[in-house]
Backbone as JSON, one array per atom type, in Angstrom:
{
  "sequence": "XXXXXXXXXXXXXXXXXXXXXXXXXXXXXXXXXXXXXXXXXXXXXXXXXXXXXXXXXXXXXXXXXXXXXXXXXXXXXXXXXXXXXXXXXXXXXXXXXXXXXXXXXXXXXXXXXXXXXXXXXXXXXXXXXXXXXXXXXXXXXXXXXXXXXXXXXXXXXXXXXXXXXXXXXXXXXXXXXXXXXXXXXXXXXXXXXXXXXXXXXXXXXXXXXXXXXXXXXXXXXXXXXXXXXXXXXXXXXXXXXXXXXXXXXXXXXXXXXXXXXXXXXXXXXXXXXX",
  "N": [[-70.28, 153.79, 140.66], [-71.59, 152.67, 142.97], [-70.97, 154.55, 144.69], [-72.56, 156.68, 143.65], [-75.1, 155.91, 144.19], [-75.28, 155.77, 146.78], [-75.01, 158.37, 147.33], [-77.45, 159.29, 146.13], [-79.71, 158.04, 147.89], [-78.94, 158.95, 149.94], [-79.63, 161.86, 149.7], [-82.48, 161.7, 148.87], [-83.85, 160.7, 151.06], [-83.03, 163.02, 152.81], [-84.63, 164.89, 151.61], [-87.3, 163.74, 152.37], [-87.18, 164.18, 154.82], [-86.97, 166.79, 155.08], [-89.66, 167.26, 154.38], [-90.9, 166.59, 156.59], [-90.39, 168.48, 158.34], [-91.63, 170.54, 157.12], [-94.3, 169.83, 157.14], [-94.57, 170.05, 159.74], [-94.36, 172.64, 160.18], [-96.46, 173.73, 159.43], [-98.36, 172.72, 160.67], [-99.41, 170.02, 160.25], [-100.44, 167.16, 160.93], [-101.33, 164.85, 160.12], [-99.91, 164.25, 157.55], [-97.56, 163.9, 158.81], [-97.68, 161.19, 159.94], [-98.94, 159.69, 157.93], [-97.78, 160.02, 155.65], [-94.94, 161.01, 155.92], [-93.75, 159.08, 157.84], [-94.39, 156.41, 156.6], [-93.09, 156.72, 153.98], [-90.5, 157.41, 154.68], [-89.94, 154.63, 155.77], [-90.43, 152.84, 153.68], [-88.75, 153.59, 151.26], [-86.11, 153.53, 152.84], [-86.5, 150.48, 153.65], [-85.85, 149.27, 151.27], [-83.86, 150.52, 149.57], [-82.46, 151.85, 151.25], [-81.62, 149.82, 152.53], [-80.13, 148.85, 150.19], [-77.82, 150.62, 150.29], [-76.57, 150.11, 152.84], [-75.99, 147.24, 152.26], [-73.99, 147.76, 150.51], [-72.21, 149.51, 151.84], [-71.47, 147.51, 153.81], [-70.22, 145.55, 152.14], [-68.0, 147.09, 151.02], [-66.75, 147.22, 153.39], [-65.87, 144.94, 154.59], [-64.59, 143.65, 152.25], [-65.79, 141.6, 150.79], [-67.01, 139.21, 148.05], [-69.85, 139.16, 147.44], [-72.69, 139.48, 145.3], [-74.43, 141.9, 144.68], [-76.67, 142.68, 142.76], [-77.96, 140.12, 142.7], [-78.94, 139.75, 145.3], [-80.53, 141.65, 145.8], [-82.31, 141.03, 143.93], [-83.34, 138.62, 144.12], [-84.07, 139.18, 146.89], [-87.08, 139.74, 146.58], [-87.97, 137.97, 144.54], [-87.62, 135.29, 146.0], [-87.69, 135.27, 148.87], [-87.2, 133.73, 150.9], [-85.21, 132.16, 150.55], [-82.08, 130.36, 150.23], [-78.99, 132.3, 150.8], [-76.51, 131.72, 150.3], [-73.1, 132.16, 149.02], [-73.68, 134.74, 148.43], [-74.43, 135.79, 151.13], [-74.0, 138.09, 153.48], [-73.78, 138.91, 156.39], [-74.5, 137.71, 159.87], [-78.06, 136.56, 160.04], [-79.19, 137.91, 158.06], [-81.31, 136.95, 155.98], [-83.53, 136.94, 157.33], [-83.61, 139.45, 158.02], [-84.28, 140.67, 155.76], [-86.81, 139.53, 155.01], [-88.11, 140.75, 156.94], [-87.83, 143.45, 156.23], [-89.06, 143.17, 153.56], [-91.26, 142.68, 154.24], [-92.23, 145.15, 155.73], [-91.84, 147.39, 153.49], [-94.21, 146.33, 152.05], [-95.94, 146.76, 153.75], [-96.12, 149.74, 154.12], [-97.12, 150.64, 151.7], [-99.95, 150.82, 151.37], [-100.48, 152.22, 154.04], [-99.71, 154.23, 153.08], [-101.56, 155.07, 151.32], [-104.43, 154.72, 152.03], [-105.38, 155.73, 154.5], [-105.18, 158.35, 155.13], [-107.15, 159.98, 153.14], [-109.58, 158.92, 153.99], [-109.68, 159.6, 156.79], [-109.64, 162.57, 156.4], [-112.31, 162.85, 155.29], [-113.8, 161.67, 157.4], [-112.96, 163.81, 159.35], [-113.95, 165.95, 157.91], [-116.84, 165.55, 158.09], [-117.47, 165.46, 160.44], [-116.99, 168.39, 161.18], [-118.76, 169.53, 159.58], [-121.0, 168.66, 160.64], [-121.13, 169.86, 162.89], [-121.26, 172.61, 162.3], [-123.8, 172.44, 161.0], [-125.63, 171.56, 163.21], [-125.23, 174.26, 164.76], [-126.43, 175.98, 163.12], [-128.98, 174.93, 163.13], [-129.64, 175.91, 165.63], [-129.94, 178.38, 165.62], [-132.13, 180.4, 164.41], [-132.15, 182.73, 162.96], [-130.0, 182.79, 161.39], [-128.75, 182.4, 158.04], [-127.34, 180.03, 156.41], [-126.68, 180.16, 153.59], [-125.96, 182.84, 153.14], [-123.47, 183.3, 154.5], [-119.93, 183.05, 153.33], [-118.39, 181.22, 154.51], [-120.01, 179.09, 155.25], [-121.65, 175.97, 156.5], [-122.81, 174.81, 154.42], [-121.07, 175.6, 152.1], [-118.62, 174.59, 153.09], [-119.37, 171.92, 152.77], [-119.52, 171.43, 150.22], [-117.22, 172.08, 149.26], [-115.33, 170.09, 149.59], [-114.48, 166.99, 148.08], [-114.35, 163.58, 148.37], [-113.4, 161.8, 146.28], [-111.97, 162.97, 144.66], [-109.96, 163.77, 146.42], [-108.92, 161.01, 147.14], [-108.29, 160.03, 144.74], [-106.02, 161.89, 144.18], [-104.63, 161.36, 146.35], [-103.8, 158.74, 145.88], [-102.12, 158.87, 143.14], [-100.31, 160.69, 144.21], [-98.83, 158.5, 146.08], [-98.65, 156.28, 144.39], [-96.8, 157.44, 142.6], [-94.68, 158.15, 144.48], [-93.76, 155.52, 145.15], [-93.16, 154.25, 142.64], [-91.47, 156.25, 141.98], [-89.49, 156.04, 143.61], [-87.8, 153.79, 142.69], [-87.08, 154.85, 140.17], [-86.15, 157.34, 140.55], [-83.9, 156.69, 142.01], [-82.4, 155.12, 140.06], [-81.73, 157.16, 138.57], [-79.96, 158.6, 139.37], [-77.39, 157.33, 138.9], [-76.58, 158.75, 136.66], [-74.52, 160.1, 137.36], [-72.57, 158.47, 137.74], [-72.48, 157.73, 135.21], [-71.34, 160.03, 133.9], [-69.05, 160.24, 135.09], [-67.74, 158.07, 134.03], [-67.87, 158.92, 131.24], [-66.39, 160.99, 131.44], [-63.81, 160.28, 132.21], [-63.05, 158.63, 130.03], [-63.09, 160.39, 127.87], [-60.57, 161.89, 128.85], [-58.62, 160.06, 128.61], [-58.6, 159.14, 126.04], [-58.08, 161.7, 124.72], [-55.46, 162.05, 125.79], [-54.19, 159.9, 124.84], [-54.42, 159.55, 122.23], [-53.59, 162.07, 121.34], [-51.58, 163.91, 122.78], [-49.61, 161.79, 123.72], [-49.33, 160.47, 121.35], [-48.41, 162.64, 119.7], [-45.98, 163.32, 120.95], [-44.43, 161.35, 120.43], [-43.17, 161.57, 117.91], [-40.36, 162.84, 116.5], [-40.11, 165.25, 115.45], [-40.28, 168.62, 116.35], [-42.27, 170.32, 115.45], [-45.01, 169.06, 114.94], [-44.98, 167.98, 117.88], [-45.51, 170.48, 119.08], [-47.94, 171.15, 117.94], [-49.6, 168.8, 118.59], [-49.5, 169.42, 121.2], [-50.96, 171.91, 121.48], [-53.28, 171.28, 120.61], [-54.08, 169.17, 122.55], [-54.22, 170.8, 124.56], [-56.45, 172.78, 124.15], [-58.32, 171.02, 123.93], [-58.47, 170.09, 126.4], [-58.89, 172.27, 127.92], [-61.63, 173.32, 126.8], [-63.36, 171.33, 126.22], [-62.83, 169.03, 128.3], [-62.89, 170.56, 130.67], [-64.58, 172.77, 130.18], [-67.31, 172.31, 128.4], [-67.86, 169.66, 129.71], [-67.93, 170.33, 132.26], [-70.04, 172.1, 132.41], [-72.1, 170.16, 131.49], [-72.1, 168.38, 133.62], [-73.18, 170.06, 135.7], [-75.82, 170.48, 134.51], [-77.06, 168.35, 135.05], [-76.69, 167.89, 137.78], [-78.27, 169.93, 138.57], [-80.52, 168.79, 137.57], [-81.17, 166.52, 139.04], [-81.22, 167.89, 141.62], [-83.79, 169.23, 141.3], [-85.85, 167.29, 140.24], [-85.37, 164.82, 141.44], [-84.81, 165.12, 144.05], [-86.25, 167.69, 145.1], [-89.0, 166.64, 144.85], [-89.71, 165.38, 146.89], [-90.72, 167.2, 148.73], [-91.51, 169.35, 147.85], [-94.05, 171.44, 146.86], [-95.33, 173.27, 145.3], [-97.54, 175.06, 145.77], [-98.1, 177.22, 146.87], [-97.88, 180.66, 147.86], [-98.37, 183.41, 145.13], [-95.48, 184.45, 143.25], [-93.82, 187.09, 144.18], [-91.66, 189.59, 143.21], [-89.16, 191.42, 145.01], [-89.54, 194.72, 145.75], [-89.3, 198.17, 146.56], [-91.07, 200.07, 146.26], [-93.74, 198.51, 146.23], [-93.66, 197.83, 149.28], [-93.86, 200.17, 150.16], [-96.51, 200.85, 149.36], [-98.07, 198.93, 150.75], [-97.77, 199.59, 153.42], [-98.86, 201.7, 153.51]],
  "CA": [[-71.57, 153.51, 140.56], [-72.1, 152.57, 144.22], [-71.11, 155.87, 145.59], [-73.87, 157.49, 143.11], [-76.49, 155.25, 144.73], [-75.17, 155.81, 148.2], [-75.63, 159.71, 147.28], [-78.87, 159.45, 145.75], [-80.16, 157.58, 148.85], [-78.64, 159.87, 151.27], [-80.31, 163.34, 149.35], [-83.64, 161.46, 148.83], [-83.71, 160.82, 152.91], [-82.56, 164.29, 153.45], [-85.84, 165.29, 150.81], [-88.02, 163.36, 153.02], [-86.87, 164.58, 156.35], [-87.41, 168.38, 154.92], [-91.07, 167.26, 154.19], [-91.33, 166.56, 157.86], [-90.21, 169.95, 158.76], [-92.75, 171.23, 156.27], [-95.52, 169.39, 157.66], [-94.67, 170.18, 161.28], [-94.34, 174.17, 160.13], [-97.8, 174.23, 158.87], [-99.08, 171.82, 161.71], [-100.29, 169.12, 159.47], [-100.22, 165.77, 161.75], [-101.81, 163.55, 158.91], [-98.77, 164.34, 156.65], [-96.56, 163.28, 159.42], [-98.11, 160.2, 160.16], [-99.47, 159.04, 156.94], [-96.97, 160.15, 154.45], [-93.35, 160.94, 156.14], [-93.16, 157.72, 158.35], [-94.38, 155.34, 155.5], [-92.19, 157.05, 153.03], [-89.09, 156.76, 155.22], [-90.19, 152.92, 155.83], [-90.48, 152.14, 152.16], [-87.53, 153.9, 151.01], [-85.01, 152.44, 153.56], [-86.47, 149.27, 153.57], [-85.44, 148.77, 149.86], [-82.71, 151.22, 149.13], [-81.37, 152.39, 152.37], [-80.75, 148.52, 152.85], [-79.12, 148.53, 149.23], [-76.72, 151.24, 150.75], [-76.07, 149.19, 154.15], [-75.11, 146.13, 151.83], [-72.8, 148.18, 149.76], [-71.24, 149.9, 152.85], [-70.52, 146.22, 154.5], [-69.12, 144.74, 151.35], [-66.65, 147.88, 151.14], [-65.82, 147.14, 154.92], [-65.51, 143.33, 154.6], [-63.99, 143.0, 151.1], [-66.99, 140.41, 150.35], [-67.37, 139.05, 146.69], [-71.15, 138.97, 147.02], [-73.45, 139.82, 144.0], [-75.68, 142.69, 145.29], [-77.78, 142.59, 142.04], [-78.53, 138.81, 142.99], [-79.16, 139.71, 146.67], [-81.59, 142.53, 145.74], [-83.52, 140.67, 142.91], [-84.01, 137.28, 144.91], [-84.99, 139.53, 147.82], [-88.63, 139.68, 146.0], [-88.18, 136.64, 143.83], [-87.31, 134.19, 146.53], [-87.42, 136.02, 150.05], [-86.83, 132.7, 151.94], [-84.14, 131.11, 150.05], [-80.64, 130.68, 150.82], [-78.29, 133.07, 150.26], [-75.3, 131.12, 149.81], [-71.89, 133.11, 149.12], [-74.13, 136.27, 148.93], [-74.81, 136.43, 152.9], [-72.72, 139.33, 154.05], [-73.92, 138.95, 157.97], [-75.78, 136.55, 160.15], [-79.51, 137.17, 159.97], [-79.45, 138.71, 156.56], [-82.34, 136.29, 155.34], [-84.89, 137.4, 158.32], [-83.8, 141.06, 158.12], [-84.77, 140.94, 154.21], [-88.17, 139.33, 154.91], [-88.78, 141.83, 157.55], [-87.87, 144.66, 155.41], [-89.86, 143.33, 152.46], [-92.95, 143.12, 154.91], [-92.35, 146.75, 155.92], [-92.06, 148.18, 152.54], [-95.46, 146.24, 151.48], [-97.11, 147.53, 154.66], [-96.08, 150.97, 153.82], [-97.45, 151.26, 150.55], [-101.38, 150.86, 151.82], [-100.09, 153.04, 155.0], [-99.45, 156.0, 152.27], [-102.69, 155.26, 150.27], [-105.8, 154.54, 152.48], [-105.82, 156.54, 156.02], [-105.38, 160.03, 155.2], [-108.42, 160.16, 152.74], [-110.58, 158.24, 154.85], [-109.43, 160.66, 158.25], [-110.12, 163.72, 156.17], [-113.38, 162.66, 155.44], [-114.26, 161.9, 158.89], [-112.82, 165.01, 159.96], [-114.85, 167.2, 157.33], [-117.85, 165.19, 158.23], [-117.67, 166.14, 162.1], [-116.86, 169.74, 161.05], [-120.01, 169.87, 158.94], [-122.1, 168.26, 161.54], [-121.22, 170.8, 163.84], [-121.89, 173.59, 161.57], [-125.3, 172.15, 160.99], [-126.37, 172.16, 164.71], [-125.4, 175.41, 165.42], [-127.35, 176.8, 162.25], [-130.62, 174.87, 163.8], [-130.22, 176.31, 166.7], [-130.08, 179.86, 165.32], [-133.05, 180.32, 163.35], [-132.29, 184.0, 162.33], [-128.98, 182.96, 160.37], [-129.08, 181.81, 156.9], [-126.16, 179.39, 156.0], [-126.32, 180.6, 152.19], [-125.52, 184.15, 153.12], [-121.93, 183.4, 154.66], [-119.12, 182.38, 152.45], [-117.74, 180.33, 155.56], [-121.17, 178.34, 155.83], [-121.56, 174.85, 156.34], [-122.88, 174.32, 152.94], [-120.16, 175.75, 151.3], [-117.33, 173.78, 153.53], [-119.3, 170.52, 152.38], [-119.21, 171.41, 148.79], [-115.73, 172.01, 148.78], [-114.81, 168.56, 149.96], [-114.82, 166.04, 147.19], [-113.67, 162.55, 148.57], [-113.15, 160.99, 145.48], [-110.82, 163.64, 144.3], [-108.94, 163.66, 147.56], [-108.54, 159.87, 147.31], [-107.33, 159.89, 143.73], [-104.85, 162.54, 144.37], [-103.66, 160.35, 147.5], [-103.42, 157.45, 145.01], [-101.43, 159.21, 142.67], [-99.12, 160.77, 145.06], [-98.47, 157.42, 146.45], [-97.92, 155.35, 143.01], [-95.77, 158.16, 141.98], [-93.63, 157.86, 145.05], [-93.45, 154.08, 145.0], [-92.33, 153.95, 141.39], [-90.29, 157.18, 141.71], [-88.41, 155.55, 144.47], [-87.16, 152.98, 141.69], [-86.53, 155.45, 139.02], [-85.1, 158.33, 141.28], [-82.5, 155.77, 142.45], [-81.75, 154.7, 139.19], [-81.49, 158.25, 137.89], [-78.54, 158.9, 140.34], [-76.37, 156.41, 137.97], [-75.89, 159.27, 135.82], [-73.58, 160.46, 137.93], [-71.88, 157.41, 137.28], [-72.14, 157.79, 133.51], [-70.65, 161.48, 133.38], [-67.27, 160.21, 135.45], [-67.03, 157.28, 132.85], [-67.61, 159.62, 129.97], [-65.01, 162.35, 131.37], [-62.36, 159.37, 132.12], [-62.78, 157.65, 128.9], [-62.49, 161.47, 127.19], [-59.49, 162.24, 129.25], [-57.96, 158.86, 127.98], [-58.44, 159.19, 124.37], [-57.16, 162.95, 124.48], [-54.17, 161.94, 126.13], [-53.07, 158.69, 124.32], [-54.22, 159.83, 120.94], [-53.18, 163.4, 120.84], [-50.47, 164.2, 123.3], [-48.79, 160.79, 123.7], [-49.1, 160.13, 119.87], [-47.81, 163.61, 119.07], [-44.66, 163.5, 121.39], [-43.7, 159.92, 119.91], [-42.29, 161.94, 116.7], [-39.26, 163.63, 116.64], [-40.44, 166.45, 114.81], [-40.72, 169.68, 117.22], [-43.7, 171.18, 114.94], [-45.81, 167.92, 115.36], [-45.22, 167.86, 119.32], [-46.32, 171.54, 119.37], [-49.26, 170.91, 117.35], [-50.32, 168.03, 119.58], [-49.39, 170.13, 122.73], [-51.84, 172.97, 121.63], [-54.57, 170.71, 120.57], [-54.47, 168.82, 123.8], [-54.26, 171.87, 125.72], [-57.59, 173.31, 123.84], [-59.39, 170.1, 124.3], [-58.59, 170.12, 127.88], [-59.69, 173.51, 128.49], [-62.75, 173.58, 126.29], [-64.03, 169.9, 126.34], [-62.93, 168.6, 129.66], [-63.28, 171.57, 131.82], [-65.78, 173.56, 129.91], [-68.39, 171.1, 128.14], [-68.1, 168.56, 130.67], [-68.3, 171.0, 133.96], [-71.5, 172.44, 131.92], [-72.86, 168.81, 131.51], [-71.86, 167.98, 134.98], [-73.75, 171.14, 136.13], [-77.06, 170.35, 134.45], [-77.43, 166.9, 135.45], [-76.61, 167.83, 139.01], [-79.36, 170.67, 138.71], [-81.98, 168.05, 136.85], [-81.2, 165.47, 140.27], [-81.94, 168.52, 142.49], [-84.89, 169.55, 141.04], [-86.85, 166.41, 140.33], [-85.36, 163.8, 142.25], [-84.75, 165.87, 145.57], [-87.33, 168.66, 145.6], [-90.42, 166.17, 144.53], [-90.0, 164.62, 148.15], [-91.19, 167.97, 149.84], [-91.85, 171.04, 147.54], [-95.43, 171.04, 146.29], [-95.5, 174.47, 144.5], [-98.97, 175.31, 145.48], [-98.29, 178.33, 147.93], [-98.38, 182.1, 147.21], [-97.75, 183.51, 143.76], [-94.48, 184.7, 143.51], [-93.74, 188.83, 144.01], [-90.46, 190.42, 143.26], [-89.28, 192.59, 145.95], [-89.84, 196.19, 145.32], [-89.43, 199.04, 147.69], [-92.71, 200.75, 146.06], [-94.71, 197.74, 146.73], [-93.47, 197.68, 150.25], [-94.71, 201.36, 150.81], [-97.94, 200.86, 149.21], [-98.56, 197.95, 151.72], [-97.55, 200.21, 154.57], [-99.91, 202.67, 153.65]],
  "C": [[-72.31, 153.16, 141.94], [-72.02, 153.59, 144.99], [-72.55, 156.87, 144.84], [-74.95, 156.95, 143.95], [-76.17, 155.63, 146.22], [-75.72, 157.68, 148.35], [-76.81, 160.23, 147.24], [-79.68, 158.75, 147.06], [-80.19, 158.49, 149.92], [-79.53, 161.38, 150.77], [-81.77, 162.83, 149.32], [-84.28, 161.41, 150.35], [-83.74, 162.4, 153.31], [-84.01, 165.03, 152.85], [-86.96, 164.98, 151.61], [-88.21, 163.96, 154.08], [-87.54, 166.27, 156.25], [-89.16, 168.29, 154.71], [-91.9, 167.18, 155.7], [-91.26, 167.83, 158.4], [-91.45, 170.94, 158.24], [-94.15, 171.05, 157.11], [-95.65, 170.15, 159.11], [-94.73, 171.72, 161.22], [-95.6, 174.37, 159.93], [-98.94, 173.33, 159.75], [-100.11, 170.76, 161.31], [-99.58, 167.78, 160.33], [-100.56, 164.71, 160.69], [-100.37, 163.5, 158.05], [-97.81, 163.78, 157.37], [-96.66, 161.89, 159.34], [-98.25, 159.1, 159.16], [-98.79, 159.07, 155.69], [-95.25, 160.24, 154.79], [-92.91, 159.51, 156.83], [-93.4, 156.73, 157.07], [-93.37, 155.53, 154.39], [-90.94, 156.66, 153.51], [-89.15, 155.12, 155.4], [-89.76, 152.53, 154.47], [-88.92, 152.41, 151.54], [-86.18, 153.19, 151.26], [-85.19, 151.07, 153.87], [-86.13, 148.36, 152.25], [-83.86, 149.44, 149.63], [-81.77, 151.39, 150.18], [-80.85, 150.84, 152.73], [-79.82, 148.09, 151.64], [-77.86, 149.36, 149.84], [-76.11, 150.81, 151.76], [-75.52, 148.23, 153.36], [-73.86, 146.85, 150.97], [-71.45, 148.48, 150.66], [-70.4, 148.67, 153.46], [-70.08, 145.5, 153.54], [-67.83, 145.67, 151.05], [-65.86, 147.38, 152.4], [-65.24, 145.56, 154.71], [-64.65, 143.02, 153.42], [-64.68, 141.7, 150.13], [-67.05, 140.69, 148.81], [-68.83, 138.83, 146.25], [-71.7, 139.83, 146.13], [-74.72, 140.26, 144.63], [-76.99, 142.78, 144.37], [-78.56, 141.35, 142.44], [-79.45, 138.81, 144.46], [-80.63, 140.71, 146.58], [-82.94, 141.85, 144.94], [-84.17, 139.48, 143.64], [-84.54, 137.76, 146.45], [-86.55, 139.6, 147.62], [-88.69, 138.66, 145.3], [-88.36, 135.51, 144.76], [-86.72, 134.76, 148.23], [-86.63, 134.73, 151.17], [-85.73, 131.88, 151.46], [-82.81, 131.37, 150.44], [-79.87, 131.51, 150.1], [-76.95, 132.5, 149.73], [-74.01, 132.03, 150.2], [-72.13, 134.49, 149.07], [-74.44, 136.93, 150.3], [-73.51, 137.03, 153.26], [-72.76, 139.35, 155.69], [-74.92, 137.95, 158.48], [-77.18, 137.11, 160.27], [-79.81, 137.79, 158.97], [-80.79, 138.27, 156.02], [-83.55, 136.98, 156.1], [-84.68, 138.83, 157.95], [-84.52, 141.4, 156.65], [-86.12, 140.61, 154.44], [-88.79, 140.31, 155.65], [-88.89, 142.99, 156.9], [-88.54, 144.5, 154.35], [-91.11, 143.59, 153.03], [-93.23, 144.74, 155.19], [-92.47, 147.68, 154.92], [-93.58, 147.81, 151.73], [-96.58, 146.73, 152.36], [-97.05, 149.02, 154.3], [-96.89, 151.74, 152.62], [-99.44, 151.44, 151.0], [-101.26, 152.07, 152.94], [-100.42, 154.61, 154.13], [-101.0, 156.03, 151.6], [-104.14, 155.46, 151.16], [-105.9, 155.45, 153.69], [-106.09, 157.74, 156.07], [-106.69, 160.48, 154.24], [-109.5, 159.87, 153.45], [-110.63, 159.31, 156.45], [-110.17, 161.89, 157.47], [-111.43, 163.68, 155.78], [-114.31, 162.58, 156.56], [-114.22, 163.03, 159.74], [-113.73, 166.27, 159.17], [-116.33, 166.82, 157.62], [-118.51, 165.8, 159.67], [-117.62, 167.7, 161.9], [-118.26, 170.34, 160.56], [-121.05, 169.82, 160.03], [-122.28, 169.31, 162.5], [-121.62, 172.15, 163.45], [-123.39, 173.59, 161.5], [-125.95, 172.26, 162.32], [-125.99, 173.55, 164.98], [-126.15, 176.59, 164.32], [-128.72, 176.21, 162.86], [-130.58, 175.53, 164.87], [-130.08, 177.82, 166.74], [-130.64, 180.1, 164.16], [-132.83, 181.8, 162.21], [-130.9, 184.0, 161.16], [-129.14, 181.95, 159.26], [-127.77, 181.19, 156.24], [-125.65, 179.96, 154.47], [-125.65, 181.74, 152.06], [-123.96, 184.29, 153.7], [-120.99, 182.54, 153.55], [-118.41, 181.22, 153.22], [-118.93, 179.16, 155.89], [-121.05, 176.87, 155.73], [-121.77, 174.12, 155.16], [-121.78, 174.5, 152.12], [-118.89, 174.7, 151.77], [-118.11, 172.44, 152.83], [-119.4, 170.41, 151.1], [-118.12, 171.27, 148.36], [-115.09, 170.76, 148.95], [-115.46, 167.48, 149.0], [-114.02, 164.65, 147.46], [-112.96, 161.79, 147.24], [-111.78, 161.62, 144.92], [-109.68, 163.61, 145.1], [-108.35, 162.33, 146.97], [-107.6, 159.34, 145.97], [-106.21, 160.54, 143.5], [-104.0, 161.77, 145.23], [-103.3, 159.2, 146.32], [-102.43, 157.84, 144.17], [-100.03, 159.55, 142.95], [-98.55, 159.29, 145.66], [-97.87, 156.31, 145.48], [-96.88, 156.21, 142.57], [-94.47, 158.22, 143.24], [-93.15, 156.35, 144.97], [-92.71, 153.97, 143.76], [-90.96, 155.14, 141.24], [-89.07, 156.69, 142.56], [-87.19, 154.69, 143.76], [-86.35, 154.07, 140.8], [-85.39, 156.48, 139.5], [-83.65, 157.9, 141.54], [-81.65, 155.64, 141.27], [-81.09, 156.11, 138.07], [-80.32, 158.9, 138.39], [-77.44, 158.56, 139.52], [-75.87, 157.36, 137.11], [-75.0, 160.03, 136.24], [-72.15, 159.65, 137.67], [-71.35, 157.71, 136.02], [-71.34, 159.06, 133.38], [-69.14, 161.05, 133.89], [-66.8, 159.24, 134.78], [-66.58, 158.04, 131.88], [-66.25, 160.51, 130.25], [-63.64, 161.15, 131.38], [-62.22, 158.83, 130.72], [-62.38, 158.97, 127.73], [-60.96, 161.83, 127.4], [-58.52, 161.13, 128.61], [-57.68, 159.07, 126.59], [-57.78, 160.73, 124.03], [-55.41, 162.7, 124.67], [-53.33, 160.98, 125.29], [-53.08, 159.19, 122.83], [-53.82, 161.1, 120.51], [-51.68, 163.59, 121.5], [-49.14, 162.87, 123.41], [-48.3, 160.64, 122.29], [-48.04, 161.27, 119.29], [-46.17, 163.78, 119.62], [-43.73, 162.22, 120.99], [-43.04, 160.31, 118.62], [-41.41, 162.73, 117.14], [-39.22, 165.03, 116.05], [-40.9, 167.58, 116.0], [-42.21, 170.26, 116.59], [-44.95, 170.27, 115.22], [-46.2, 168.0, 117.2], [-45.9, 169.27, 119.73], [-47.72, 171.69, 119.02], [-49.96, 169.99, 118.33], [-50.56, 168.55, 120.91], [-50.66, 171.22, 122.72], [-53.14, 172.29, 121.39], [-55.21, 169.97, 121.83], [-54.82, 170.03, 124.7], [-55.72, 172.54, 125.54], [-58.52, 172.28, 124.18], [-59.69, 169.77, 125.82], [-59.51, 171.17, 128.35], [-61.21, 173.66, 127.97], [-63.69, 172.44, 126.44], [-64.27, 169.49, 127.59], [-63.37, 169.51, 130.47], [-64.44, 172.47, 131.37], [-67.24, 173.0, 129.73], [-68.74, 170.3, 129.45], [-68.36, 169.34, 132.09], [-69.85, 171.88, 133.48], [-72.49, 171.15, 132.11], [-73.14, 168.56, 132.9], [-73.32, 168.74, 135.92], [-75.39, 170.74, 135.91], [-77.72, 169.22, 134.94], [-77.75, 166.99, 137.05], [-78.26, 168.92, 139.63], [-80.61, 169.74, 138.6], [-82.13, 167.09, 138.35], [-81.73, 166.26, 141.23], [-83.41, 168.79, 142.49], [-86.26, 168.52, 141.25], [-86.41, 165.38, 141.24], [-85.23, 164.0, 143.89], [-86.06, 166.52, 146.12], [-88.79, 168.1, 145.38], [-90.58, 165.44, 146.02], [-90.7, 165.77, 149.04], [-91.8, 169.1, 148.97], [-93.1, 170.71, 146.38], [-95.66, 172.55, 145.32], [-96.88, 175.1, 144.37], [-98.93, 176.4, 146.76], [-98.7, 179.64, 147.31], [-97.67, 182.22, 145.99], [-96.52, 184.51, 144.19], [-94.25, 186.47, 143.04], [-92.57, 189.3, 144.13], [-90.67, 191.37, 144.31], [-88.97, 193.88, 145.44], [-90.23, 197.03, 146.8], [-90.64, 200.03, 147.57], [-93.64, 200.03, 146.57], [-94.98, 197.71, 148.23], [-94.04, 199.04, 150.97], [-96.03, 201.35, 150.73], [-98.58, 200.28, 150.27], [-98.66, 198.4, 153.23], [-98.72, 201.3, 154.74], [-101.41, 202.24, 153.7]]
}
């Protein structure tokens, strides 16, 4: 279970890092300042800290209850940790991380829409002054005119979109981390099935003195191992891993609002060159 959480936190951090390179590639400094940075702070202040506690507990062999630590980090941040304290200064660090996580939420939500509104207003005023200085130019006659730019920007729509994106990330940070526990569930299911097939088929059959019973038990155990444990379980693990990759990982950086997919074709390539 703890290994699943470590893998999930690592992959989600990788997805947020990829969003940084995507924003850098498109020259979008707002996404870096008001999405990438607060998202990294929020995720690692809570679940990155949980991953750190898991590693410390493994290294020290402590018997601390990490469920108790994480729950009372929110309910009673200044309370005494007692036997659940893993290192010196843990209580102060938890208070600092909790404050950073709280600050990261409005950091994601509010600055970007208002900055976009300010930038659009300044751009619109610049076009307006240019049109006022040129009496022969009609703003309505140009598709890229100041009026069309002004009509394209809807502050309420931008703010609602940013609010949805922020709430989705905050809630998704919890649900996505919990979703990686499906890896732990798959390992448990595989272990239990292996134990049942081994004890109830192979060991039970080999307990008899009859050679035919032993052979039948061996054949059934072989088919169960090949088709259920290796076939169906591998397919199930592949589907769950694909789901984790598509939902929990790719929603950190993939938007799906780019160019329409066009299959590669030599004929289309020749037409483009002509």
